[in-house]
Short mmCIF file of C-alpha atoms and ligand atoms in Angstrom, two decimals:
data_model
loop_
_atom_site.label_atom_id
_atom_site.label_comp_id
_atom_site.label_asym_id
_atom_site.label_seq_id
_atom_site.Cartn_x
_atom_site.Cartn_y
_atom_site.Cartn_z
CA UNK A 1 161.15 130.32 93.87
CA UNK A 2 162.89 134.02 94.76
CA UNK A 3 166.02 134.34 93.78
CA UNK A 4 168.94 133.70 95.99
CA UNK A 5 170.49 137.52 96.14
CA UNK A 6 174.25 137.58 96.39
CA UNK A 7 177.01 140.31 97.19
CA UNK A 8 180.54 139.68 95.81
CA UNK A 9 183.31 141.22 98.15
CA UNK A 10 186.54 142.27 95.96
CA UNK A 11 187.44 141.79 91.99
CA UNK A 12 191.13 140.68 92.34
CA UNK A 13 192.07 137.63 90.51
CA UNK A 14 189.51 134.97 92.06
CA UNK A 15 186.91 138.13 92.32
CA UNK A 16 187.09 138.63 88.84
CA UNK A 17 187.24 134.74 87.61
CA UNK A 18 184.54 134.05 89.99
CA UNK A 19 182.11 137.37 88.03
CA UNK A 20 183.48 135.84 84.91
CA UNK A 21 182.07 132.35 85.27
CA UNK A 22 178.56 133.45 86.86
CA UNK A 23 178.00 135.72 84.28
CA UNK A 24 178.78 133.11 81.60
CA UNK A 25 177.40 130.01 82.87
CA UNK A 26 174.58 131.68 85.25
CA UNK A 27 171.70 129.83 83.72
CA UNK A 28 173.38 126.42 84.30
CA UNK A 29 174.52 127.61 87.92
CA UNK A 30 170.60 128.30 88.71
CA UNK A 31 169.44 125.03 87.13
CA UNK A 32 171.97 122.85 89.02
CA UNK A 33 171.42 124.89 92.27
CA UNK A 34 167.15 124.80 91.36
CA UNK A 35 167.08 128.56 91.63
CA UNK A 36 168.01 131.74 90.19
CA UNK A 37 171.27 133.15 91.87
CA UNK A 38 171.47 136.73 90.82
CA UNK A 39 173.97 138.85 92.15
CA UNK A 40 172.47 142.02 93.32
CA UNK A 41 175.96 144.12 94.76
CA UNK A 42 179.78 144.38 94.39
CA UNK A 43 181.92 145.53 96.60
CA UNK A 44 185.05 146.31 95.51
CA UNK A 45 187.85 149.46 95.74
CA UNK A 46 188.81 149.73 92.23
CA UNK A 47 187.75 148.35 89.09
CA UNK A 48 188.99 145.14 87.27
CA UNK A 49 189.86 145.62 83.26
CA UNK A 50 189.84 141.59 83.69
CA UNK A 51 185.36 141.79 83.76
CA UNK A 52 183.37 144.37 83.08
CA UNK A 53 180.80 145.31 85.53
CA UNK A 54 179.14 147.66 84.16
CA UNK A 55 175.07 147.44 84.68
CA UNK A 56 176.06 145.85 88.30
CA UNK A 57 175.10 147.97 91.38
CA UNK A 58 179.10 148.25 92.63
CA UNK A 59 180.33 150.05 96.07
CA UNK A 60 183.66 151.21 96.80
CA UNK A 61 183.35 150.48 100.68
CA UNK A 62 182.91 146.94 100.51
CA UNK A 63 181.17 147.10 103.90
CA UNK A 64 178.17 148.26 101.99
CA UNK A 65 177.79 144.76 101.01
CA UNK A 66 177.47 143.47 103.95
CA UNK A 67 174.93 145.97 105.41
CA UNK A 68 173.00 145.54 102.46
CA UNK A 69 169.13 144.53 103.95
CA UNK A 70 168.56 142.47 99.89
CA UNK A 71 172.19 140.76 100.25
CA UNK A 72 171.56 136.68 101.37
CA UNK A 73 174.96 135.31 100.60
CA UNK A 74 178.51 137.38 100.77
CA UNK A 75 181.27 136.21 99.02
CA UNK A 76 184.22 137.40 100.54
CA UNK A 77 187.03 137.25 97.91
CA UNK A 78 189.17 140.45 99.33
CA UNK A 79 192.06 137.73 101.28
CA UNK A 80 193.75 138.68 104.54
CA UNK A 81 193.21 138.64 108.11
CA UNK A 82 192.20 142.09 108.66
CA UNK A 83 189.49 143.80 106.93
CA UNK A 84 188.42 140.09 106.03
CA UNK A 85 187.76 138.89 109.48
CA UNK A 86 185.76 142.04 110.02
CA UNK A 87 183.58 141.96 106.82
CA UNK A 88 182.70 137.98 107.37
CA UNK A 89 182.15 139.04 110.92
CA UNK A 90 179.84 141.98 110.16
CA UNK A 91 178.03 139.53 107.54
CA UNK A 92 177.36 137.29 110.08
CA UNK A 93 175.98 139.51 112.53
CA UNK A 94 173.78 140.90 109.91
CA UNK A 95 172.23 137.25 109.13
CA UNK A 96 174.07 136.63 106.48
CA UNK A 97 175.63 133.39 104.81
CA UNK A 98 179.19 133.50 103.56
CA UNK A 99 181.67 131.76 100.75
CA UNK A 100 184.84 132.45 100.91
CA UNK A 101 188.04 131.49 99.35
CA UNK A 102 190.22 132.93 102.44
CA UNK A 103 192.47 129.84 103.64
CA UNK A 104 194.45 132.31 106.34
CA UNK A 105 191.14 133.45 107.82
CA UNK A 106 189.55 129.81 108.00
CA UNK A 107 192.91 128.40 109.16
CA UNK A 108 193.70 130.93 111.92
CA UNK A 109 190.16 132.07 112.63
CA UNK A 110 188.06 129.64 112.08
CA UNK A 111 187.32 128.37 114.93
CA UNK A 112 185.49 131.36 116.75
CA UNK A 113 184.26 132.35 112.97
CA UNK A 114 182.24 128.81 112.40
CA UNK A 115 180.77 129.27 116.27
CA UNK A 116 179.89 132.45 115.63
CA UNK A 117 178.12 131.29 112.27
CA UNK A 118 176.70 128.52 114.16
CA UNK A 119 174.93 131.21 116.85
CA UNK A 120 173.52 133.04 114.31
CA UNK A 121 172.27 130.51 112.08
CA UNK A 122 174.44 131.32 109.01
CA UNK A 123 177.17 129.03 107.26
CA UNK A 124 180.81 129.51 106.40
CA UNK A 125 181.59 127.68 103.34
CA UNK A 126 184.66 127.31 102.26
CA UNK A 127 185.52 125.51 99.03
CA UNK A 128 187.61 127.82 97.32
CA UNK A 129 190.10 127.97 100.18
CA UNK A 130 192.18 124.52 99.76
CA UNK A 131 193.57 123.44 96.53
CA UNK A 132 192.02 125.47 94.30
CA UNK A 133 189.55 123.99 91.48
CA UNK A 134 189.54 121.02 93.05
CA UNK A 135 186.47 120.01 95.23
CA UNK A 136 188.31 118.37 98.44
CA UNK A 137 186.47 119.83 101.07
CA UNK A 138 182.86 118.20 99.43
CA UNK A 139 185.05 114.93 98.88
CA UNK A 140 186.05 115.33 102.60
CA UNK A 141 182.89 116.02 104.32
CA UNK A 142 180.49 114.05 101.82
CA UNK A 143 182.06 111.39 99.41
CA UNK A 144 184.43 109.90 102.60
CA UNK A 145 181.99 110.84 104.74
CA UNK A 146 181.87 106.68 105.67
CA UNK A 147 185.57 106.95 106.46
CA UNK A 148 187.92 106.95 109.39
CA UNK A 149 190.70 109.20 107.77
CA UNK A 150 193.96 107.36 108.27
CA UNK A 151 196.42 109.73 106.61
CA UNK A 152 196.54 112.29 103.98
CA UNK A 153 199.31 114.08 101.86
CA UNK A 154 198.95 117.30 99.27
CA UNK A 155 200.44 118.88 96.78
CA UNK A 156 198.74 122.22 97.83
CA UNK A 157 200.60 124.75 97.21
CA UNK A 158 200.57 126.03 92.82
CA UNK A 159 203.30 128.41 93.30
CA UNK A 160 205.64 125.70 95.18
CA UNK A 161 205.05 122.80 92.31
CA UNK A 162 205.08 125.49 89.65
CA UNK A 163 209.35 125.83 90.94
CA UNK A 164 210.00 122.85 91.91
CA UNK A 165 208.92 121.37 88.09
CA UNK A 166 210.67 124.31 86.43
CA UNK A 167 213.88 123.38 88.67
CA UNK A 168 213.73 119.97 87.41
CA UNK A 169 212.78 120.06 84.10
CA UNK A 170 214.04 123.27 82.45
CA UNK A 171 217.06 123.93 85.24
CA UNK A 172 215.08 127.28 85.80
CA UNK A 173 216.35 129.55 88.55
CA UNK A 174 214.28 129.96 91.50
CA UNK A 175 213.43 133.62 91.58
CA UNK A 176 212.83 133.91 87.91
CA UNK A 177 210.27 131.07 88.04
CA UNK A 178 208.92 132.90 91.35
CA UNK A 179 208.57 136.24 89.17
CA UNK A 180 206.58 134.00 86.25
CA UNK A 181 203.96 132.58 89.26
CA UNK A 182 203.16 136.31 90.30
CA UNK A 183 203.17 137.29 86.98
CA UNK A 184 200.60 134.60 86.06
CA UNK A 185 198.29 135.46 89.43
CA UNK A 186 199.59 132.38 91.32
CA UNK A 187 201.41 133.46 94.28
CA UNK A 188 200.26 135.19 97.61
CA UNK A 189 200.50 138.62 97.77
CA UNK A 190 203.32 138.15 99.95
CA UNK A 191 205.32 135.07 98.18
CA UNK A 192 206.92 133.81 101.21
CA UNK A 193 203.54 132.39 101.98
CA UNK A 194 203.99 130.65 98.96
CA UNK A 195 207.64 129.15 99.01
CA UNK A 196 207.86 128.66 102.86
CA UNK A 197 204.93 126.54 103.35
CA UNK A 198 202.78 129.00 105.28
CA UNK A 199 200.33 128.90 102.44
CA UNK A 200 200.16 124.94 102.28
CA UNK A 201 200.16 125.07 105.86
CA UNK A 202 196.70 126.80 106.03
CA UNK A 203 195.24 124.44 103.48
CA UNK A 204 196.74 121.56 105.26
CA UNK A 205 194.81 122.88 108.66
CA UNK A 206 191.49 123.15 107.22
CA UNK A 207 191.72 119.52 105.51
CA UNK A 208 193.24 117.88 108.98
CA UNK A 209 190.35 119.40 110.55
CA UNK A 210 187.55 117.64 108.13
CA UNK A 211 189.36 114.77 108.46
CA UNK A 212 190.05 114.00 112.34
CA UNK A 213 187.02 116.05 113.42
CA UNK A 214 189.37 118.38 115.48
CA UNK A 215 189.61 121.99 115.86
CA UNK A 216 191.54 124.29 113.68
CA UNK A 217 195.41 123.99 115.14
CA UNK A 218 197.38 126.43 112.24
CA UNK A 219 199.95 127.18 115.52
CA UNK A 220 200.57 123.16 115.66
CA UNK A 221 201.89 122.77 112.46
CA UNK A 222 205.56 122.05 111.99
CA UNK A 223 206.41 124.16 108.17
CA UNK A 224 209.26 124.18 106.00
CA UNK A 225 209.16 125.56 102.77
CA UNK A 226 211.23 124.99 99.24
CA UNK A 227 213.76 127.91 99.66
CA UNK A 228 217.08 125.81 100.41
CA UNK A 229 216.20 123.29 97.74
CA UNK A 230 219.39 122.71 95.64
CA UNK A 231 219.60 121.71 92.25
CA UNK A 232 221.37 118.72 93.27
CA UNK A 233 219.53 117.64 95.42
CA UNK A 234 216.51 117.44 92.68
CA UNK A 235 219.16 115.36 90.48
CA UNK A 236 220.11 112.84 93.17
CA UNK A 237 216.73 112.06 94.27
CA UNK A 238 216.06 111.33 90.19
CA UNK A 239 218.93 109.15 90.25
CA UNK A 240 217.48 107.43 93.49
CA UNK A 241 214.12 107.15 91.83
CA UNK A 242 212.27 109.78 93.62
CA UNK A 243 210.72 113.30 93.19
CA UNK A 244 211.15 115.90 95.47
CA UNK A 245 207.34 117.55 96.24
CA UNK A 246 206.58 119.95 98.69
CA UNK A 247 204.07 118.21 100.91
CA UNK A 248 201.43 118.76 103.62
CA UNK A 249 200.82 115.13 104.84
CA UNK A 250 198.56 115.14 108.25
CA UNK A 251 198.47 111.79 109.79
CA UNK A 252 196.57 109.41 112.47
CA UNK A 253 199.02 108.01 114.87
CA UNK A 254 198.00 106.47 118.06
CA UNK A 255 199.86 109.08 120.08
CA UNK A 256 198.38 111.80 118.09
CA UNK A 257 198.32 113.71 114.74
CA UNK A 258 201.17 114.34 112.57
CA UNK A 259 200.76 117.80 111.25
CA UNK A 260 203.59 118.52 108.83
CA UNK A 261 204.51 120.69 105.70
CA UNK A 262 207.75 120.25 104.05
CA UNK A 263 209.84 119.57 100.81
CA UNK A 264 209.32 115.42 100.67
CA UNK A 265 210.98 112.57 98.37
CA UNK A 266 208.64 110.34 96.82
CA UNK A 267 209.05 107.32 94.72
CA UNK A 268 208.66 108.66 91.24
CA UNK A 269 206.37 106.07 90.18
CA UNK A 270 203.57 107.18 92.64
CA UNK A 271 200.64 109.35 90.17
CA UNK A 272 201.30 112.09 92.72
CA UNK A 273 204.55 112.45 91.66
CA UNK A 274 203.69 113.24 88.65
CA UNK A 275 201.94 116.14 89.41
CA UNK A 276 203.55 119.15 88.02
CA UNK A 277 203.26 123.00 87.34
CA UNK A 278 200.35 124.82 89.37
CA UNK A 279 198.27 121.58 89.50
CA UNK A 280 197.45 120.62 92.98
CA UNK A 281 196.79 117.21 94.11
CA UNK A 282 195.55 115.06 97.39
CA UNK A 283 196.09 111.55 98.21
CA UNK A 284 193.27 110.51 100.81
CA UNK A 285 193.45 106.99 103.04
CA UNK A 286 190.39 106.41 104.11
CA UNK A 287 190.21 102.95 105.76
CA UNK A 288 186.76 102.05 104.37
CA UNK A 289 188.00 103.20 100.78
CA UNK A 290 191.50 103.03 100.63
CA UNK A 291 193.86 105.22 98.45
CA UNK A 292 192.02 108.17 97.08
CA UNK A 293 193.44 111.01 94.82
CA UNK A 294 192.06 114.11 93.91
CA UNK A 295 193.72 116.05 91.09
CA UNK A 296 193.14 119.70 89.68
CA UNK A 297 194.79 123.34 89.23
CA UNK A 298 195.10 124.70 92.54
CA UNK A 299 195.52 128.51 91.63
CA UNK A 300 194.44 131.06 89.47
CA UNK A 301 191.07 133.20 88.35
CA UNK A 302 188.44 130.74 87.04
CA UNK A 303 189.47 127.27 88.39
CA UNK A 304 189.47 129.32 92.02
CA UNK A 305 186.33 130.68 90.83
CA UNK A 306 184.85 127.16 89.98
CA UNK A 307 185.35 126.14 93.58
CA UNK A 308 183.31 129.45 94.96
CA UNK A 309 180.80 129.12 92.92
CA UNK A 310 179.97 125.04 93.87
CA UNK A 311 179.76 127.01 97.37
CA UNK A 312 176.94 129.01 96.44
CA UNK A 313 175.07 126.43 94.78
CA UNK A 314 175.13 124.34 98.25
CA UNK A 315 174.28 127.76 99.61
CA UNK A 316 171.50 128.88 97.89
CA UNK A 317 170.16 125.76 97.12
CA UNK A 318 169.51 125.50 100.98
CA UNK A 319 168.61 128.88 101.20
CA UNK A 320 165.90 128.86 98.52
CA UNK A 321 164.12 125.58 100.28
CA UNK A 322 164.17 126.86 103.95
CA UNK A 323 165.97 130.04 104.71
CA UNK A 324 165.93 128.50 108.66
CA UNK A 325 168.36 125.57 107.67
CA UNK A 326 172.11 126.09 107.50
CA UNK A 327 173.86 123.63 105.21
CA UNK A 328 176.10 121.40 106.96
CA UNK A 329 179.66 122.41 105.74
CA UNK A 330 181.55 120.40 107.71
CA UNK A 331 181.78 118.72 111.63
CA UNK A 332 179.40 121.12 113.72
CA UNK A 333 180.90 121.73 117.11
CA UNK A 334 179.71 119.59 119.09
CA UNK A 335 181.35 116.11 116.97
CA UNK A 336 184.82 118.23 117.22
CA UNK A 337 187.37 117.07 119.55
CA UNK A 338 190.79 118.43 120.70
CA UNK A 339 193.43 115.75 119.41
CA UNK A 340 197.10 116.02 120.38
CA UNK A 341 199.35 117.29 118.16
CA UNK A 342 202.92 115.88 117.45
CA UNK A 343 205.74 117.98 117.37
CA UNK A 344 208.13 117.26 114.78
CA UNK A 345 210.68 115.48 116.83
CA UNK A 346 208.56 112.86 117.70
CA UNK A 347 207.58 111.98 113.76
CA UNK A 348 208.87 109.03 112.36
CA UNK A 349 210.12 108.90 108.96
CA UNK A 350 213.11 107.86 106.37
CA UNK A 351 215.17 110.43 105.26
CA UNK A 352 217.03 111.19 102.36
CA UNK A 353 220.98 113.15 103.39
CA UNK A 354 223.22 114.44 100.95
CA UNK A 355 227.45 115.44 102.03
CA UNK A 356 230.18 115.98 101.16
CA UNK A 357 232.83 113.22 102.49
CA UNK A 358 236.49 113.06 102.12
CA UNK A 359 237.25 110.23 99.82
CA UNK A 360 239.28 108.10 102.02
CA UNK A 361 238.61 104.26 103.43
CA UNK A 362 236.95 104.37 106.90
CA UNK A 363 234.57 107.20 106.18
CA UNK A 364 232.01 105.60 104.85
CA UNK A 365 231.97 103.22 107.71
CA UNK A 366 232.06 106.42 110.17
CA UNK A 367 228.96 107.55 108.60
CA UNK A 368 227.13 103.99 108.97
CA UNK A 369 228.06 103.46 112.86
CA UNK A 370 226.41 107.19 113.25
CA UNK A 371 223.28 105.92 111.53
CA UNK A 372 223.28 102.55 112.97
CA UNK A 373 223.29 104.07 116.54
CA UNK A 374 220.42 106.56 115.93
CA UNK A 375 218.00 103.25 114.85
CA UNK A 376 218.56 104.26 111.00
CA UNK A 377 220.19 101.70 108.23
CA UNK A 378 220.78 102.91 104.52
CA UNK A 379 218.37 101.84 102.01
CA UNK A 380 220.56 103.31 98.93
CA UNK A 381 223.55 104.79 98.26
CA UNK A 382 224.83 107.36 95.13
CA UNK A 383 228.88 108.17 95.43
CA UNK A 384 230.04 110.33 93.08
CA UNK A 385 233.90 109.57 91.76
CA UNK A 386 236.51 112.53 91.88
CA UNK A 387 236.25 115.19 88.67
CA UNK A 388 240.43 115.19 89.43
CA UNK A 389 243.05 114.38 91.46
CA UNK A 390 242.53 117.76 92.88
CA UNK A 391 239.40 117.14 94.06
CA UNK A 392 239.26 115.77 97.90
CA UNK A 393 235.82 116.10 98.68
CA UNK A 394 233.31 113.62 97.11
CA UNK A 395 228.83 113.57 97.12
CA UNK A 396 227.48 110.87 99.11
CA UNK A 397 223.76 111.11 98.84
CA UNK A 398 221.85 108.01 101.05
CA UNK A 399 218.22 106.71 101.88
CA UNK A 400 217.67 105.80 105.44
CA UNK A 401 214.75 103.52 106.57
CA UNK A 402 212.33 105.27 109.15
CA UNK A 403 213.37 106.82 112.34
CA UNK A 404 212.82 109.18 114.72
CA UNK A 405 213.40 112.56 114.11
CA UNK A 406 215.08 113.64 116.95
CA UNK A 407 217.40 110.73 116.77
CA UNK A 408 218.16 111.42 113.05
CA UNK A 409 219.13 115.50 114.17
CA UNK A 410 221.25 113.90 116.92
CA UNK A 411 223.05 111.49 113.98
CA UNK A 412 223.18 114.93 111.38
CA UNK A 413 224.73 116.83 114.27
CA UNK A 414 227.40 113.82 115.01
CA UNK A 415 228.04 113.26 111.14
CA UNK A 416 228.65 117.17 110.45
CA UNK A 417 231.33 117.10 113.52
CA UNK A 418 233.42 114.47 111.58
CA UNK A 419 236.76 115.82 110.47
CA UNK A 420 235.79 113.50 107.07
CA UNK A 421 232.62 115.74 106.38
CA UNK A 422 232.83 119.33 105.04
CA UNK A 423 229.97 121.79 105.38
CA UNK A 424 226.07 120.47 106.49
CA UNK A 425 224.58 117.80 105.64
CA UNK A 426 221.63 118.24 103.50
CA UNK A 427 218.41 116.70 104.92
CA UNK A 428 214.56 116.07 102.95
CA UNK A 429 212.64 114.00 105.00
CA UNK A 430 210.97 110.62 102.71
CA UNK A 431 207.41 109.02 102.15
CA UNK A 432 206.36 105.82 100.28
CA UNK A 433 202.72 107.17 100.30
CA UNK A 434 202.35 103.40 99.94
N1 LIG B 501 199.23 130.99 96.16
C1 LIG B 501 198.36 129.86 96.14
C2 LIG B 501 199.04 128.74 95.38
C3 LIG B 501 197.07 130.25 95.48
O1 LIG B 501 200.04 128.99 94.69
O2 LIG B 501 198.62 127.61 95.47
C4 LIG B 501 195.96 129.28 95.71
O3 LIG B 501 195.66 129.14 97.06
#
């Protein structure tokens, strides 16, 4: 068989990794993909101390990768929305297949990008761009491939866990822990993609997508990130018996499909709360299988790399049998269908709310005629005596059973109007995952 030829688009952190890995491991790549996959160009605008490419034919206009006649497969590893969109573009006007680990420009684009592909014949694949290392988007489309999806819920966001664990275990401060996730190649070039859920909420997209059949809806989905996490909050929900994650949980309702990313209480005794540091992890209900989870680092060089390179073995192992068929990566258009998508006032869920109360009788039972009339009864309770006599103001940190979010805004709004309650009441919605 010819080898498969392939051009590599950028040598950042994944770029790198993913040279790093071919180079070492190319013989077992070819065997497992039962052909030689030799990469022919680089495209990149600076060098990488991290590999060293010297023999490689390398270009500093990465365009020239994609207008290369010998180039089969691009690997577009540069990020963004930009320059990205047009490179994949240009590749697939020029007949070429592409792997990329670009969640924004799969999330936000990838809708006209896959029917473009389509047209021409090429594929889009797209391992690399949710979780990391680990290989959801093949346990998606293949290995639940029997499934209706029910729900699913992700830690998919490295950076995020990375905090949140340092928070909780070492009492770290948020913006030194951010500085050690950049540092360590972790974080978005922009970290606010990172910490306010913009990040998980591309991932969270592309995996609702696989799993409902349903066009890409990144506008639909309702984000909050980790930013106004407070230390005390993390303690109380330990108390309560329950982690604080930062989630994206899509789910199958009968009026539609929950689309959600934000900071989330769990029961500490579910495996996903145990997930810490950069790991990533996915919790999958399909209703043929049940539970599923899926567990791996979700950032950095080579376990990013891993996941582009399982791309190009589907690739190239289709192109090297018959260059006329185009892998199926995922629901072609025609299975897709538009679902509805819930806004966040119409989810249901429990909540967790921390205040501040005056510590006087009849407050308490204030609070509870609030929550009783919004539909929401208390689960559990932590009050938190006086340090002094001084002291007027006392924590009361609840558990609600599941309601309506609008209702419970209605109830926060009514509770933070009491002359009892100082300041806002702090709010993290709550899953079983049960
Ligand atoms: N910034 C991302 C994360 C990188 O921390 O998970 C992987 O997509």
């Amino acid at each position: 068989m010819k080898p498969v030829k392939v051009g590599l688009c950028g040598l950042g952190t994944v770029g790198s990794g993913t040279f790093n890995v071919l180079q070492r491991n190319l013989q077992e790549i070819s065997a497992r993909a039962g052909t030689a996959i030799e990469l022919i160009h680089i495209g990149a605008r600076r060098d990488n101390p991290a590999c060293d490419t010297s023999g490689f034919k390398v270009s500093r206009d990465i365009f020239a990768v994609v207008e290369d006649p010998e180039v089969q497969v691009v690997v577009e590893l540069i990020g963004g929305t930009t320059v990205a969109k047009e490179l994949v573009e240009k590749a697939i006007a020029n007949n070429k297949h592409v792997v990329t680990a670009n969640k924004a420009l799969i999330a936000e684009f990838g809708n006209e990008l896959f029917a473009k592909a389509q047209a021409q014949g090429v594929c889009i694949a797209y391992e690399a761009a949710v979780a990391g290392g680990i290989p959801i988007i093949k346990a998606m489309r293949e290995g639940l491939a029997a499934n209706r999806i029910e729900w699913l819920a992700g830690i998919i966001n490295g950076t995020g866990n990375f905090i949140l664990t340092e928070m909780r275990d070492k009492g770290r401060d948020f913006a030194d822990v951010l500085k050690e996730a950049q540092e360590l190649g972790y974080a978005e070039a922009d970290p606010t993609f990172d910490v306010e859920g913009i990040d998980a909420a591309h991932k969270l997209v592309i995996l609702a997508s696989l799993a409902f059949a349903m066009p890409l809806q990144y506008d639909k989905v309702f984000c909050e990130g980790i930013s106004n996490i407070q230390p005390i909050d993390v303690k109380y929900a330990e108390e309560l018996g329950y982690r604080i994650k930062h989630l994206g949980i899509a789910r199958r309702r009968d009026t539609g499909i929950e689309l959600r990313v934000h900071p989330t209480l769990i029961p500490h005794k579910r495996l996903i709360a145990n997930v810490d540091g950069v790991m990533n992890s996915v919790l999958v209900q399909g209703e043929a299988v049940g539970p599923t989870l899926y567990y791996g680092a979700g950032a950095g060089d080579e376990p990013t790399a891993s996941a582009v390179i399982a791309d190009l073995v589907d690739v190239a192992r289709a192109v090297a049998n018959d260059t006329s068929t185009v892998p199926a990566l995922g629901f072609t258009a025609e299975y897709l269908q538009d679902q509805t998508i819930l806004p966040i006032d119409a989810v249901e869920t429990a909540y967790y709310l921390r205040m501040s109360a005056l510590d006087q009788p009849g407050v308490m039972n204030q609070i509870t005629q609030i929550l009783s009339n919004a539909g929401a009864s208390i689960e559990a309770l932590v009050q938190k005596e006086r340090q002094s006599s001084a002291q007027d103001y006392v924590d009361v940190a609840l558990l609600t059973n599941s309601v309506l979010e609008a209702d419970m805004m209605t109830a926060i709004a009514e509770i933070e109007a009491l002359e009892s309650i100082s300041g806002e009441v702090s709010r993290i919605r709550m899953e079983s995952l049960g």
